[in-house]
PDB file of C-alpha atoms and ligand atoms in Angstrom:
ATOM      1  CA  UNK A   1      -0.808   7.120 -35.773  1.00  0.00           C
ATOM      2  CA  UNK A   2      -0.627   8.227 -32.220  1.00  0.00           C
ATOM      3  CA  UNK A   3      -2.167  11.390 -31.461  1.00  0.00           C
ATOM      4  CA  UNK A   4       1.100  12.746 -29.291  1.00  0.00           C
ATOM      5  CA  UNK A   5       2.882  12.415 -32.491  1.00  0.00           C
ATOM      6  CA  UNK A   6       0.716  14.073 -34.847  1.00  0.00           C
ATOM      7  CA  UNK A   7       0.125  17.307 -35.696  1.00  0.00           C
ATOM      8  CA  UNK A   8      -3.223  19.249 -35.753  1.00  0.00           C
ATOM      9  CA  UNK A   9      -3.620  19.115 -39.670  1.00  0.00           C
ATOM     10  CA  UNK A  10      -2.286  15.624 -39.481  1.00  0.00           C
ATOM     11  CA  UNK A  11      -5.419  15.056 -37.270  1.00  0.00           C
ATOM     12  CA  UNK A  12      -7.912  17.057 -38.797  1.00  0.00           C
ATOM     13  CA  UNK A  13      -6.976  15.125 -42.381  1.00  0.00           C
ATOM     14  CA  UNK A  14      -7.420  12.063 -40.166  1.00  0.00           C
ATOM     15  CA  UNK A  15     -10.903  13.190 -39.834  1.00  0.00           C
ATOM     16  CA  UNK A  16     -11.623  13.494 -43.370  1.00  0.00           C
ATOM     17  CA  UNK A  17     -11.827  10.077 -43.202  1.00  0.00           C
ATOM     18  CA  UNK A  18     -12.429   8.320 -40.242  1.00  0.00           C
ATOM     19  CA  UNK A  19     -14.034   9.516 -37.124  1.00  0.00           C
ATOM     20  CA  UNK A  20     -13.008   6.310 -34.592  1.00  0.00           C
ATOM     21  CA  UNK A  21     -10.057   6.883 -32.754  1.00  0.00           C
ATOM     22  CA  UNK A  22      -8.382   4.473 -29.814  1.00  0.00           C
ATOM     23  CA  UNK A  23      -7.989   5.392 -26.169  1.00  0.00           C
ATOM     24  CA  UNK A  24      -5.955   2.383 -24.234  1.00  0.00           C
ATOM     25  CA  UNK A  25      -7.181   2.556 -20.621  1.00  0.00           C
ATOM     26  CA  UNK A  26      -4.909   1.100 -17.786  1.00  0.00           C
ATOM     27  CA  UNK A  27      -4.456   1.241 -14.318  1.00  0.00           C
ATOM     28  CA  UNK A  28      -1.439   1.635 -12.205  1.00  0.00           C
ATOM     29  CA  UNK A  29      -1.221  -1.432  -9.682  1.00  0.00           C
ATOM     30  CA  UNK A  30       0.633  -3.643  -8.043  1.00  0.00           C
ATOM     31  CA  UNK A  31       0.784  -7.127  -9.971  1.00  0.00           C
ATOM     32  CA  UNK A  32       2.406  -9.480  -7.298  1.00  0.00           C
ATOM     33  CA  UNK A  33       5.894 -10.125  -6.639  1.00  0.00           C
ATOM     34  CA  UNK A  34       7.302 -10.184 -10.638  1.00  0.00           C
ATOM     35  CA  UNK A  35       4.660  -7.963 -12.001  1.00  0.00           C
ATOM     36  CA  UNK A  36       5.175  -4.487 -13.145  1.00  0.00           C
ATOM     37  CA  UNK A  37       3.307  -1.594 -11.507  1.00  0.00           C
ATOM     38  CA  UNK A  38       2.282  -0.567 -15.396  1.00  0.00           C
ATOM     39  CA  UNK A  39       1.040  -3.802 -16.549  1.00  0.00           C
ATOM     40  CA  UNK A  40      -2.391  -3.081 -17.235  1.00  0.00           C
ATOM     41  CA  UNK A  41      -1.299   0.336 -18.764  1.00  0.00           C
ATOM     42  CA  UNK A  42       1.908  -1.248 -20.958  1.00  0.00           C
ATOM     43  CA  UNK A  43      -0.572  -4.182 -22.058  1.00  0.00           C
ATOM     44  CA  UNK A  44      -3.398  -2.005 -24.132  1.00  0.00           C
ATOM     45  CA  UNK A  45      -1.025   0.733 -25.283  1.00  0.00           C
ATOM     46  CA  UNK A  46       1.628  -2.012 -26.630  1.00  0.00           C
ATOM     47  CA  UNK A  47      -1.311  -3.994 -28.174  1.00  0.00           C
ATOM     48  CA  UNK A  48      -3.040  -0.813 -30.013  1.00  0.00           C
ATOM     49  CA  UNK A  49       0.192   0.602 -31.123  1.00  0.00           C
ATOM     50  CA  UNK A  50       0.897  -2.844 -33.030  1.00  0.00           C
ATOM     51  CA  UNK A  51      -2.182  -3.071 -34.434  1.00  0.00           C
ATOM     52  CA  UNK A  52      -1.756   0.662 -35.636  1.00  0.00           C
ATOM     53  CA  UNK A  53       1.043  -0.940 -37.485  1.00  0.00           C
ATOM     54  CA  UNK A  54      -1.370  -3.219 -39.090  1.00  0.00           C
ATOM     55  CA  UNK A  55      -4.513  -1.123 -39.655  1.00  0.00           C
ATOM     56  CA  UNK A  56      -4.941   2.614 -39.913  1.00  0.00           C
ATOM     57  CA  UNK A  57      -6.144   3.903 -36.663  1.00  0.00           C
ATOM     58  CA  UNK A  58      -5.569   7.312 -34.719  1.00  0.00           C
ATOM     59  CA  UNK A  59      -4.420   6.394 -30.615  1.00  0.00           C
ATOM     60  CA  UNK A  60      -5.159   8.795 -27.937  1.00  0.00           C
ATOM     61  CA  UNK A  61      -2.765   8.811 -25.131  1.00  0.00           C
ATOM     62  CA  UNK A  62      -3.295   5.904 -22.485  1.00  0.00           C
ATOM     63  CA  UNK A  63      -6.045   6.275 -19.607  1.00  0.00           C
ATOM     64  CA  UNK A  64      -2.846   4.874 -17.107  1.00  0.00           C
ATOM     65  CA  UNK A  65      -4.394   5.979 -13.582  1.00  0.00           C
ATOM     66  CA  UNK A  66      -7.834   3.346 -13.322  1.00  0.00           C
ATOM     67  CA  UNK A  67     -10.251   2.339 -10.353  1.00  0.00           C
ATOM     68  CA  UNK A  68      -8.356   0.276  -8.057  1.00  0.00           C
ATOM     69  CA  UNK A  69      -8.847   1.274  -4.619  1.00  0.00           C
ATOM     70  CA  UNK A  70      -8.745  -2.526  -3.614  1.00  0.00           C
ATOM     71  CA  UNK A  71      -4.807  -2.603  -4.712  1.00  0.00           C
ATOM     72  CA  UNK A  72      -4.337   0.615  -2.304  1.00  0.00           C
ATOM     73  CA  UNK A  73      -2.755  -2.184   0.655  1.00  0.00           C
ATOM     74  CA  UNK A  74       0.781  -2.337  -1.729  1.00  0.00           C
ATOM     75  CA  UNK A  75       3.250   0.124  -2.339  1.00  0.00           C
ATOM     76  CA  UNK A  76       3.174   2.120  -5.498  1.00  0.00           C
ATOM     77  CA  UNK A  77      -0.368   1.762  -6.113  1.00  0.00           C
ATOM     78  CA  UNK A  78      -2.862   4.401  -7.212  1.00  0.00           C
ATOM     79  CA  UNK A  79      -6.141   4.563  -7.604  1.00  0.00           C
ATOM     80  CA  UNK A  80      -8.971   7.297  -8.800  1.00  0.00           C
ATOM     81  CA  UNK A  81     -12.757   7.331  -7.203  1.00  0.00           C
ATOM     82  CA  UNK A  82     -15.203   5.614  -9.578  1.00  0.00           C
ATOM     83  CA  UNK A  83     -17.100   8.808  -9.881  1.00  0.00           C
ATOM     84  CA  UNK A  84     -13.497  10.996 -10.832  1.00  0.00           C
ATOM     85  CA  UNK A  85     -12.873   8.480 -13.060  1.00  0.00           C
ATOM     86  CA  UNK A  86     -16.383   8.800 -14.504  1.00  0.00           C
ATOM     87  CA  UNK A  87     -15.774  13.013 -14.821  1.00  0.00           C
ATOM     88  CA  UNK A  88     -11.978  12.043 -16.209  1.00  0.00           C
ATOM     89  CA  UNK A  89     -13.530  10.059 -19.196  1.00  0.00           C
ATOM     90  CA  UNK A  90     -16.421  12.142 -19.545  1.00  0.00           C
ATOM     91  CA  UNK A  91     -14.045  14.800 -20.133  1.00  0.00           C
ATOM     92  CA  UNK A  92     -11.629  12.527 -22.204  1.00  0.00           C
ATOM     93  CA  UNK A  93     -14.752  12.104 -24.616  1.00  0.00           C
ATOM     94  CA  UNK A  94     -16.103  15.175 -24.364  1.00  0.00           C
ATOM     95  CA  UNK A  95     -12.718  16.861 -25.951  1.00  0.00           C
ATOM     96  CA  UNK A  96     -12.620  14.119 -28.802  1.00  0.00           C
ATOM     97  CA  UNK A  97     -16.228  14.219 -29.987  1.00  0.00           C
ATOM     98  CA  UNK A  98     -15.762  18.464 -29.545  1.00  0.00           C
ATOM     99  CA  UNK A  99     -13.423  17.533 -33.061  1.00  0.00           C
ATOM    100  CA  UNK A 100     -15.747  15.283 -34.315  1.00  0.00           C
ATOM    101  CA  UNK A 101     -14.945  12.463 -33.384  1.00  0.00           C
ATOM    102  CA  UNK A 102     -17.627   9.697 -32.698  1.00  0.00           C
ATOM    103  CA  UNK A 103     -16.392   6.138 -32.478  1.00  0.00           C
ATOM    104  CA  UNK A 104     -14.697   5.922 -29.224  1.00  0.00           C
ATOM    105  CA  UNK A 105     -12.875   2.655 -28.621  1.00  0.00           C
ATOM    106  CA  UNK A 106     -11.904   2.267 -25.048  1.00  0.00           C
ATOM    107  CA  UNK A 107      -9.252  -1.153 -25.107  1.00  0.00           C
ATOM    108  CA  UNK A 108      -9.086  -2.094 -21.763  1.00  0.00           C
ATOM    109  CA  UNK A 109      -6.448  -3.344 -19.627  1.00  0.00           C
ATOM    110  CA  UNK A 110      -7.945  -3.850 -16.257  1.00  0.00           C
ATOM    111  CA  UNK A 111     -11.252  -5.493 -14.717  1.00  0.00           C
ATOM    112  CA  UNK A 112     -11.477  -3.183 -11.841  1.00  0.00           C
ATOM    113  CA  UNK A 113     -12.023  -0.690 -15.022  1.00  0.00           C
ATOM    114  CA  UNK A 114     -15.053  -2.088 -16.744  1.00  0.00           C
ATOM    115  CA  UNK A 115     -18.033  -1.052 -14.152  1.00  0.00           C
ATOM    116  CA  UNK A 116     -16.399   2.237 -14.044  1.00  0.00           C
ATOM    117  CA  UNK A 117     -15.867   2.590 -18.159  1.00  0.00           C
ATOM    118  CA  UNK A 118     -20.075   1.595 -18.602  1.00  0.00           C
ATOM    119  CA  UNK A 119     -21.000   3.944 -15.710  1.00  0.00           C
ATOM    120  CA  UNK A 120     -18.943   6.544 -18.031  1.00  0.00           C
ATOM    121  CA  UNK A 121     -20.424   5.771 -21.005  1.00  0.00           C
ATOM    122  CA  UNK A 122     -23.841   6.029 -19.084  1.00  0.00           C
ATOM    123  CA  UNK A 123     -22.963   9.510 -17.762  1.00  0.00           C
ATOM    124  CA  UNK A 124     -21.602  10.414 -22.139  1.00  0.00           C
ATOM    125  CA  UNK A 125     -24.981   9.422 -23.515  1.00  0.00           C
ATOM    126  CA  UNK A 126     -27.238  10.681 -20.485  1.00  0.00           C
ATOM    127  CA  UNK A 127     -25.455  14.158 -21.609  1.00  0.00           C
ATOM    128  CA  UNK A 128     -27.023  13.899 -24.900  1.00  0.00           C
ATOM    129  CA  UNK A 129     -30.511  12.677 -23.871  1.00  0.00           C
ATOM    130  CA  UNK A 130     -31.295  15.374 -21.150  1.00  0.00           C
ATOM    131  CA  UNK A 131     -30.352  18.042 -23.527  1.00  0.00           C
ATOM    132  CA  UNK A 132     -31.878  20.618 -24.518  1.00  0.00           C
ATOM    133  CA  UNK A 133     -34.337  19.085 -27.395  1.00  0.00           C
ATOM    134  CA  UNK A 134     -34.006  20.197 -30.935  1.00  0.00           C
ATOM    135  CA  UNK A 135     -30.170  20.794 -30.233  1.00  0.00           C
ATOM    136  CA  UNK A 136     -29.635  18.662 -32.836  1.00  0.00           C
ATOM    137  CA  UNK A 137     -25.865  16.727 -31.363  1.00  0.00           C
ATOM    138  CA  UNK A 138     -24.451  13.820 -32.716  1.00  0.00           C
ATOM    139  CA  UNK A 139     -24.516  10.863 -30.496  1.00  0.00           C
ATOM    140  CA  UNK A 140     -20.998   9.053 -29.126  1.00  0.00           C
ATOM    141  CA  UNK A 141     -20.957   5.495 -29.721  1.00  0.00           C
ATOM    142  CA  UNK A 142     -18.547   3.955 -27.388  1.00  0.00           C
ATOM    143  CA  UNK A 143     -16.926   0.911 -26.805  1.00  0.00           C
ATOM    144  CA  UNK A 144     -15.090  -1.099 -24.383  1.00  0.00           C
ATOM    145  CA  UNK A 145     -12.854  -4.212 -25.391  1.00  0.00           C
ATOM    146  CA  UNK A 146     -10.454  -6.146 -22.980  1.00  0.00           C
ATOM    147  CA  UNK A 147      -7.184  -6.636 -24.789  1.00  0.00           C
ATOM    148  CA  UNK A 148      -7.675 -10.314 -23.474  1.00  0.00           C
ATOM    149  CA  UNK A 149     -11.189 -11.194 -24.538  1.00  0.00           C
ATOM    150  CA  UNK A 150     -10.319 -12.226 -28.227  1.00  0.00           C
ATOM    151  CA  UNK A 151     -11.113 -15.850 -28.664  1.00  0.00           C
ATOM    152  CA  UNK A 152      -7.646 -16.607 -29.884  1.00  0.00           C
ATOM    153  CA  UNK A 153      -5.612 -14.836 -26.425  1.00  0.00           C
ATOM    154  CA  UNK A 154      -8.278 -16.691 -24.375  1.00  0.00           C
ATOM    155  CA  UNK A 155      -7.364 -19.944 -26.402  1.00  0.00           C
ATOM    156  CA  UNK A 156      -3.491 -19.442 -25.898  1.00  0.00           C
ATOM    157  CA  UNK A 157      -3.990 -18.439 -22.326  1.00  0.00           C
ATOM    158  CA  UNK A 158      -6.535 -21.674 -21.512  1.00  0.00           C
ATOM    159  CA  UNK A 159      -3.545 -24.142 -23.638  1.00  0.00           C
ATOM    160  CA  UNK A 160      -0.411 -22.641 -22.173  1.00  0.00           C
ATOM    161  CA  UNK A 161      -1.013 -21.875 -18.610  1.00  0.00           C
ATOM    162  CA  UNK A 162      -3.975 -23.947 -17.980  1.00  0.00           C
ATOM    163  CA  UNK A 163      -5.158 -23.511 -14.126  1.00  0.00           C
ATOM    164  CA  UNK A 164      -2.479 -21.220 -13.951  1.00  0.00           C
ATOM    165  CA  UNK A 165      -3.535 -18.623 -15.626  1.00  0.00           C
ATOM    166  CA  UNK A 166      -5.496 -17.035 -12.829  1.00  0.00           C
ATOM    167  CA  UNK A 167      -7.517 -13.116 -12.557  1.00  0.00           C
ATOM    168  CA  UNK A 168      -4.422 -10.915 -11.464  1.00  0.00           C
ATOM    169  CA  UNK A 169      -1.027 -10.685 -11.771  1.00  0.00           C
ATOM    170  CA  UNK A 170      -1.177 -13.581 -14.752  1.00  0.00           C
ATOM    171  CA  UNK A 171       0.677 -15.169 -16.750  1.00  0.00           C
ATOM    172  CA  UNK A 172      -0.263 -13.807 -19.752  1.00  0.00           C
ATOM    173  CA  UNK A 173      -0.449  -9.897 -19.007  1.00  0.00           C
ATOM    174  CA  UNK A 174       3.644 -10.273 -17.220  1.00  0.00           C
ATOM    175  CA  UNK A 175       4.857 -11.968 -20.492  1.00  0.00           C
ATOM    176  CA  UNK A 176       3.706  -9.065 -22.748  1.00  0.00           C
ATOM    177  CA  UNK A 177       5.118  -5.968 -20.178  1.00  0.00           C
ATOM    178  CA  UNK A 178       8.413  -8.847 -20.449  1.00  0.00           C
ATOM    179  CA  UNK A 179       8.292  -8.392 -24.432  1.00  0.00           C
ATOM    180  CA  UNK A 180       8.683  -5.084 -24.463  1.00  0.00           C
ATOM    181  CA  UNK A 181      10.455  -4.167 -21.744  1.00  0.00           C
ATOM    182  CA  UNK A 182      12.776  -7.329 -21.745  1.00  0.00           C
ATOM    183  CA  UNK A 183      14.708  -5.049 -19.517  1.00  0.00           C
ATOM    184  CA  UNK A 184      12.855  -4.775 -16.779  1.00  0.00           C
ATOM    185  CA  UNK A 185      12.273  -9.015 -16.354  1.00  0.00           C
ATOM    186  CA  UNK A 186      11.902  -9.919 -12.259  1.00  0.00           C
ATOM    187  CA  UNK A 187      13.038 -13.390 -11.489  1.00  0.00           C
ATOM    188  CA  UNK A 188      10.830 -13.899  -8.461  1.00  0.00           C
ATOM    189  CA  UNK A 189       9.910 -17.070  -6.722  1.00  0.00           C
ATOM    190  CA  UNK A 190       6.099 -17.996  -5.969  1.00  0.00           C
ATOM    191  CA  UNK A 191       4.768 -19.281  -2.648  1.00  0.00           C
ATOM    192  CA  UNK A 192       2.458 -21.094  -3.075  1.00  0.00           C
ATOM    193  CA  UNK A 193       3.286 -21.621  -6.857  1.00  0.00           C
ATOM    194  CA  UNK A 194      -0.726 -20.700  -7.180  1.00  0.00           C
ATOM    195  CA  UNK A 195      -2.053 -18.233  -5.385  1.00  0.00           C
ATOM    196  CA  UNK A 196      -5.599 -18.262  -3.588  1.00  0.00           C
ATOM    197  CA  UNK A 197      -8.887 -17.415  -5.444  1.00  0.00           C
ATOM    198  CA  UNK A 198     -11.961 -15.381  -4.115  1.00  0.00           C
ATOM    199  CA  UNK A 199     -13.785 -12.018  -3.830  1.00  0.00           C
ATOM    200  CA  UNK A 200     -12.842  -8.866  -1.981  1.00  0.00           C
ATOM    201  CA  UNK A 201     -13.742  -5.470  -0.708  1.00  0.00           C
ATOM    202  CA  UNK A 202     -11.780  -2.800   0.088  1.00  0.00           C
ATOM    203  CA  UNK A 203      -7.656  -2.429   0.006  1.00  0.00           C
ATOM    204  CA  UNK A 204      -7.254  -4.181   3.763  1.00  0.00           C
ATOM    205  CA  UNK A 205      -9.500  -6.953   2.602  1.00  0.00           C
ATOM    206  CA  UNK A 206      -7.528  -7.623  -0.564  1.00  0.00           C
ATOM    207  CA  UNK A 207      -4.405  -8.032   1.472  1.00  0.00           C
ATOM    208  CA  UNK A 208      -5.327  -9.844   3.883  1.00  0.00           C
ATOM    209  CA  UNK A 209      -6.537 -12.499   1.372  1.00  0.00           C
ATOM    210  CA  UNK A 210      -4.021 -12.126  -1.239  1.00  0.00           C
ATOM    211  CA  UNK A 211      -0.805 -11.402   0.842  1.00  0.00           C
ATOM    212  CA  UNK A 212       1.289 -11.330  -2.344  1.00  0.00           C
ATOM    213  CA  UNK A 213      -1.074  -9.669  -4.251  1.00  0.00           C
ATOM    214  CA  UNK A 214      -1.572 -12.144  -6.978  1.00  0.00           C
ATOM    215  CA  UNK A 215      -4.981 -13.932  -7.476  1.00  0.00           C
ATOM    216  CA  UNK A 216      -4.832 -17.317  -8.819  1.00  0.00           C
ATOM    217  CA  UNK A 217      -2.018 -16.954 -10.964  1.00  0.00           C
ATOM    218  CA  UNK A 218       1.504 -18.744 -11.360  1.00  0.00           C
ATOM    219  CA  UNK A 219       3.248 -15.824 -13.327  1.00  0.00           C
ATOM    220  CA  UNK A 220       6.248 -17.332 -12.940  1.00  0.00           C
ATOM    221  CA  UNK A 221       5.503 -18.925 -16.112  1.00  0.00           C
ATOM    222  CA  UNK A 222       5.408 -15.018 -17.739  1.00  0.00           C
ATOM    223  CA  UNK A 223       7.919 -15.671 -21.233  1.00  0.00           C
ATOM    224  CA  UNK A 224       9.029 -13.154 -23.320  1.00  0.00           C
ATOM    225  CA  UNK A 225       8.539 -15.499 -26.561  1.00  0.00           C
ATOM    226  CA  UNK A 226       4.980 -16.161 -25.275  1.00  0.00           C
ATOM    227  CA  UNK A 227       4.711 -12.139 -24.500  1.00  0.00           C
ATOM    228  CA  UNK A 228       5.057 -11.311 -28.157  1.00  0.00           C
ATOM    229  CA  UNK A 229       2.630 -14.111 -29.195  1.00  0.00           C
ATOM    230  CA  UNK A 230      -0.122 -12.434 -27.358  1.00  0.00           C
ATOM    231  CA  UNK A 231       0.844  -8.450 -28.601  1.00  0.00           C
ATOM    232  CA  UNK A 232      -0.096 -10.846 -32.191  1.00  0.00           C
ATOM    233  CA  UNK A 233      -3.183 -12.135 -31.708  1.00  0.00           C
ATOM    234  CA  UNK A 234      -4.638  -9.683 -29.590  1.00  0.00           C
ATOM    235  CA  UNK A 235      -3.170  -6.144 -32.148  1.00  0.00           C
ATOM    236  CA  UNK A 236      -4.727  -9.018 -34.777  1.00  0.00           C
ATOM    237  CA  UNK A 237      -8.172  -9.678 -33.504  1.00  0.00           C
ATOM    238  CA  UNK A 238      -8.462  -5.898 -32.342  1.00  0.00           C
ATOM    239  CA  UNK A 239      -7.324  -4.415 -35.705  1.00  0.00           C
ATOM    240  CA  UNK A 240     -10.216  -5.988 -37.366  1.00  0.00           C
ATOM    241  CA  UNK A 241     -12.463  -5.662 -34.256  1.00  0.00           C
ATOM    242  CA  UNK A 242     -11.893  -1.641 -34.814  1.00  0.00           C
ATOM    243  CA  UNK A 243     -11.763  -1.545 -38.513  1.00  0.00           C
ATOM    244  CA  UNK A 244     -15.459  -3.038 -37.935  1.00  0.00           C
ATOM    245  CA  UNK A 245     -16.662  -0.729 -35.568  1.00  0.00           C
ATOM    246  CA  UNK A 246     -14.822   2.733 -37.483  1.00  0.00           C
ATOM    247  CA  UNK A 247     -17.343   1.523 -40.422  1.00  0.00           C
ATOM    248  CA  UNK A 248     -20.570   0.300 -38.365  1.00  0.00           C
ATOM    249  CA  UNK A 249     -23.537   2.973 -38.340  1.00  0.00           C
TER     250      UNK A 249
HETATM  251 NI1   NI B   1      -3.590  -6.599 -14.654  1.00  0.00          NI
END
């Protein structure tokens, strides 16, 4: 069920029995020459909504602005500070658990998230523990899951695109924005066919290193077919990964 399309008594007999809900958290940024600006948004909130199908789970609407000041050097970009982000979720949280609501699952679609998500999660429980004592609130458990870090997407990543696969702009992440928005398929040529590897800074760094704004990634190889493989195992593997933590104490 997704929250947008429910009613209030819809949600409040939601809560009757089950206090987890899902928030997808994106980012919009450029993902090299092919790659949709939405990718990392389109990849969690495709991926939860089919596992809705699967399981019964409530989804929030998608977190689709992240941290990525380093992608700032390529049109269309856009970015929030770490520490807005931090108040954004804080705030995000703070109106779910005001509900009751207590299982937050954060399903990730972007790196340049995660420090930002467990600095948020620091700032959520911090709340709680400099309260005022005897005030007697529930604690938040929260979570944070990459769409990609289920054993079988990282085995049909590491078989089908191999060296590849890359950090950004990859393979994997174009084919599922490809599967469901087959319209919106770029036929782009890659030069080199894989792009550089290494760290960066800040946004004129990032360019300068990664002119194309891929990093290590051939996503040329991005498939449709291979797109709706991954929405599978990934709305699979996550539909039992939250059915697990909705129960856990
Ligand atoms: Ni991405």
């Amino acid at each position: 069920m997704l929250l947008h399309h429910a009613s209030w008594p819809e949600v409040e007999a939601y809560l009757e029995r089950s206090k987890a809900v899902v928030i997808p958290v994106g980012s919009t940024e450029q993902h090299g020459p092919n790659g949709l600006i939405g990718t990392d948004a389109i990849c969690p909130e495709v991926i939860a909504k089919r596992a809705s199908e699967l399981t019964n789970m409530l989804i929030a609407p998608t977190f689709n602005v992240g941290m990525a000041q380093h992608h700032m050097g390529f049109s269309g970009s856009m970015t929030l500070r770490p520490s807005t982000m931090i108040a954004a979720i804080f705030d995000w949280a703070s109106s779910l658990a005001r509900h009751g609501f207590d299982r937050l699952y954060f399903f990730n679609g972007h790196g340049g998230n995660i420090a930002t998500l467990q600095s948020a999660f620091s700032e959520i429980h911090a709340d709680r523990s400099l309260g005022r004592p005897g005030a007697n609130r529930e604690g938040l458990q929260c979570k944070l899951v990459n769409w990609w870090d289920f054993r079988p997407v990282l085995d049909f990543c590491r078989e089908t695109y191999g060296s590849a696969h890359g950090s950004h702009a990859t393979p994997s992440e174009v084919a599922i924005t490809y599967a469901a928005f087959p319209h919106a398929v770029k036929e782009t040529a890659m030069e080199p066919a894989i792009a550089p590897s290494g760290r960066f800074t800040d946004a004129e760094d990032y360019r300068a290193k990664f002119p194309d704004g891929r990093i290590g990634s051939d996503p040329s190889l991005a498939r449709i077919e291979d797109g709706k493989k991954l929405i599978e195992l990934s709305a699979t593997a996550m539909a039992r990964d939250f059915e697990a933590f909705a129960k856990q104490q």
